[in-house]
Short mmCIF file of C-alpha atoms in Angstrom, two decimals:
data_model
loop_
_atom_site.label_atom_id
_atom_site.label_comp_id
_atom_site.label_asym_id
_atom_site.label_seq_id
_atom_site.Cartn_x
_atom_site.Cartn_y
_atom_site.Cartn_z
CA MET N 92 -0.11 -0.09 -0.07
CA GLU N 93 2.91 2.22 0.72
CA SER N 94 3.65 2.83 -3.00
CA LEU N 95 0.04 3.48 -3.65
CA TRP N 96 -0.55 5.98 -0.96
CA GLU N 97 2.84 7.96 -2.00
CA LYS N 98 0.98 8.28 -5.19
CA TYR N 99 -2.49 8.28 -4.44
CA ALA N 100 -3.29 10.01 -1.32
CA CYS N 101 -3.76 13.31 -0.29
CA LYS N 102 -1.40 15.33 1.38
CA GLU N 103 -2.92 15.41 4.78
CA TYR N 104 -2.89 11.84 4.80
CA LYS N 105 0.81 11.25 4.03
CA ASN N 106 1.76 13.96 6.51
CA SER N 107 -0.04 12.13 9.37
CA LEU N 108 0.87 9.08 8.38
CA THR N 109 4.60 9.82 8.51
CA LEU N 110 4.22 11.05 12.14
CA MET N 111 2.14 8.08 13.09
CA LYS N 112 4.91 5.82 11.79
CA LYS N 113 7.22 7.69 14.15
CA HIS N 114 4.53 8.23 17.28
CA CYS N 115 2.28 5.28 16.92
CA ASN N 116 4.63 2.39 15.73
CA TYR N 117 2.85 1.85 12.29
CA SER N 118 5.11 -0.31 10.02
CA ARG N 119 4.91 -3.35 7.58
CA ASN N 120 5.27 -5.98 10.55
CA ASN N 121 3.18 -4.27 13.25
CA ILE N 122 -0.47 -3.66 14.15
CA PRO N 123 -0.43 -0.85 16.19
CA GLN N 124 -2.13 -0.38 19.52
CA GLN N 125 -5.19 1.54 19.78
CA GLN N 126 -4.19 3.33 22.95
CA ASP N 127 -1.24 4.46 21.29
CA VAL N 128 -3.19 5.86 18.21
CA THR N 129 -5.75 7.26 20.65
CA ARG N 130 -2.78 9.06 22.57
CA PHE N 131 -1.24 10.38 19.36
CA LEU N 132 -4.70 11.86 18.02
CA GLN N 133 -5.78 13.30 21.30
CA ASP N 134 -2.19 15.23 21.36
CA HIS N 135 -3.08 16.34 17.86
CA THR N 136 -6.44 17.09 17.31
CA GLN N 137 -8.46 16.00 20.68
CA PHE N 138 -9.65 12.98 18.75
CA ARG N 139 -9.98 9.60 20.28
CA MET N 140 -10.71 5.95 19.07
CA ARG N 141 -13.26 4.05 20.99
CA PRO N 142 -13.66 0.24 20.39
CA VAL N 143 -16.87 -1.27 19.42
CA ALA N 144 -17.94 -4.83 18.60
CA GLY N 145 -19.54 -3.43 15.59
CA LEU N 146 -21.70 -1.49 13.62
CA LEU N 147 -23.62 1.38 15.31
CA SER N 148 -26.89 3.18 14.24
CA SER N 149 -25.82 6.62 12.29
CA ARG N 150 -27.24 8.75 15.34
CA ASP N 151 -25.00 7.32 18.01
CA PHE N 152 -21.77 7.04 15.45
CA LEU N 153 -22.35 10.62 14.94
CA ASN N 154 -23.16 11.64 18.06
CA GLY N 155 -19.65 10.37 18.97
CA LEU N 156 -18.04 12.86 16.44
CA ALA N 157 -19.52 15.83 18.06
CA PHE N 158 -17.46 14.81 21.35
CA ARG N 159 -14.43 14.01 19.14
CA VAL N 160 -15.07 10.41 19.33
CA PHE N 161 -14.28 7.80 16.59
CA PHE N 162 -15.94 4.33 17.31
CA SER N 163 -13.69 1.65 15.93
CA THR N 164 -14.06 -2.13 15.24
CA GLN N 165 -11.71 -4.51 16.87
CA TYR N 166 -11.48 -7.61 14.97
CA ILE N 167 -9.24 -8.24 11.82
CA ARG N 168 -10.07 -9.64 8.45
CA HIS N 169 -9.76 -13.29 8.15
CA HIS N 170 -6.27 -14.25 6.26
CA SER N 171 -8.53 -16.14 3.42
CA VAL N 172 -10.06 -13.05 2.46
CA PRO N 173 -7.37 -10.28 2.83
CA LEU N 174 -8.84 -8.04 -0.03
CA TYR N 175 -12.38 -8.06 1.48
CA THR N 176 -14.50 -7.73 4.63
CA PRO N 177 -18.36 -7.01 4.58
CA GLU N 178 -17.53 -4.51 7.60
CA PRO N 179 -15.03 -1.98 8.45
CA ASP N 180 -11.76 -3.99 10.61
CA ILE N 181 -9.35 -2.72 12.35
CA CYS N 182 -6.86 -2.47 9.19
CA HIS N 183 -9.34 0.10 7.66
CA GLU N 184 -9.69 1.62 10.88
CA LEU N 185 -5.79 2.11 11.26
CA LEU N 186 -4.56 2.81 7.73
CA GLY N 187 -7.93 4.56 6.50
CA HIS N 188 -9.60 6.88 8.98
CA ALA N 189 -6.84 7.43 11.86
CA PRO N 190 -4.51 9.18 9.80
CA MET N 191 -6.90 11.76 8.48
CA PHE N 192 -8.28 12.24 12.17
CA ALA N 193 -4.61 13.36 13.06
CA ASP N 194 -5.35 16.26 10.62
CA ARG N 195 -7.03 19.46 12.42
CA ASP N 196 -9.16 20.47 9.46
CA PHE N 197 -10.44 17.13 8.81
CA ALA N 198 -11.17 16.58 12.36
CA ASP N 199 -13.10 19.86 13.01
CA PHE N 200 -15.27 18.65 9.98
CA SER N 201 -16.01 15.41 11.36
CA GLN N 202 -16.80 17.03 14.81
CA GLU N 203 -19.19 19.89 12.89
CA ILE N 204 -21.13 17.12 11.42
CA GLY N 205 -21.40 15.37 14.72
CA LEU N 206 -22.56 18.50 16.40
CA ALA N 207 -25.07 18.80 13.60
CA SER N 208 -26.76 15.67 14.50
CA LEU N 209 -27.22 16.76 18.09
CA GLY N 210 -30.88 17.14 18.53
CA ALA N 211 -31.71 16.36 15.04
CA SER N 212 -34.76 15.11 13.45
CA ASP N 213 -33.74 11.26 12.01
CA GLU N 214 -34.60 12.68 8.45
CA ASP N 215 -31.59 15.18 8.72
CA VAL N 216 -29.52 12.69 10.92
CA GLN N 217 -29.81 10.06 7.52
CA LYS N 218 -28.77 12.84 5.46
CA LEU N 219 -26.05 14.15 7.52
CA ALA N 220 -24.80 10.26 7.75
CA ARG N 221 -24.88 9.71 3.73
CA CYS N 222 -22.77 12.93 3.28
CA TYR N 223 -20.16 12.11 6.09
CA TRP N 224 -20.05 8.53 4.93
CA HIS N 225 -19.94 9.28 1.07
CA SER N 226 -16.99 11.89 1.82
CA VAL N 227 -15.19 10.20 4.59
CA GLU N 228 -15.36 6.56 3.33
CA PHE N 229 -14.99 7.46 -0.51
CA GLY N 230 -13.87 11.20 -0.79
CA ILE N 231 -11.42 12.40 -3.27
CA CYS N 232 -9.72 15.82 -4.01
CA ARG N 233 -7.80 17.84 -6.48
CA GLU N 234 -4.41 19.04 -4.94
CA ASP N 235 -2.72 22.07 -5.94
CA ASN N 236 -1.08 20.25 -9.14
CA ASP N 237 -4.72 19.32 -10.27
CA ASP N 238 -3.88 15.67 -9.61
CA ILE N 239 -6.82 13.41 -8.11
CA LYS N 240 -5.91 12.30 -4.65
CA ALA N 241 -8.04 10.17 -1.85
CA TYR N 242 -9.03 10.64 1.54
CA GLY N 243 -11.88 8.70 1.78
CA ALA N 244 -10.87 5.66 4.38
CA GLY N 245 -12.61 3.01 2.34
CA LEU N 246 -10.12 3.97 -0.77
CA LEU N 247 -6.87 4.55 1.49
CA SER N 248 -7.22 1.22 2.76
CA SER N 249 -8.06 -0.91 -0.43
CA PHE N 250 -5.43 -0.94 -2.98
CA GLY N 251 -7.81 -1.67 -5.96
CA GLU N 252 -10.09 0.99 -4.97
CA LEU N 253 -7.34 3.38 -4.35
CA GLU N 254 -6.16 2.77 -7.58
CA TYR N 255 -8.99 2.67 -9.77
CA ALA N 256 -10.37 6.02 -8.16
CA CYS N 257 -7.44 8.06 -8.54
CA SER N 258 -5.63 6.79 -11.46
CA ASP N 259 -5.38 8.51 -14.69
CA ASP N 260 -7.57 5.54 -16.20
CA HIS N 261 -10.69 6.64 -14.11
CA PRO N 262 -13.54 7.69 -15.91
CA SER N 263 -13.68 10.92 -14.15
CA SER N 264 -10.31 12.45 -15.12
#
């Protein structure tokens, strides 16, 4: 993934990942401890990762963001299917989401979406959830040189999706 991140990840992701390699023990041979990642995030953006057993309702998930809490699953995908998992696993959380939560602007944006969900109607919570989910999981942007770069965790944690979404061969390029 490292060569793909270098080529296709947004600069905020790459900057944060560099710091997390140094401070959270991110490496090819190690799955960082969530406690170390949380400590790092709290120092940088006051966000923290909180373990959950599975998916939450949109309201519960977004409400957590309002208080700078990102709920994170703990299991790891089965080795027989390394390229797919039906629900987010710890690889997706740590490689896709955590580096972006180390970026102040992204963390502030996430909190604002969460704050907007507090006291919102069920219909509005679903609209906020769709907006957040589509951008945070599959978001792409154009950087200064007009290249397409990824910031979405679903892209950044999947080499096939990342390359497809950001390569010059992509239909929207």
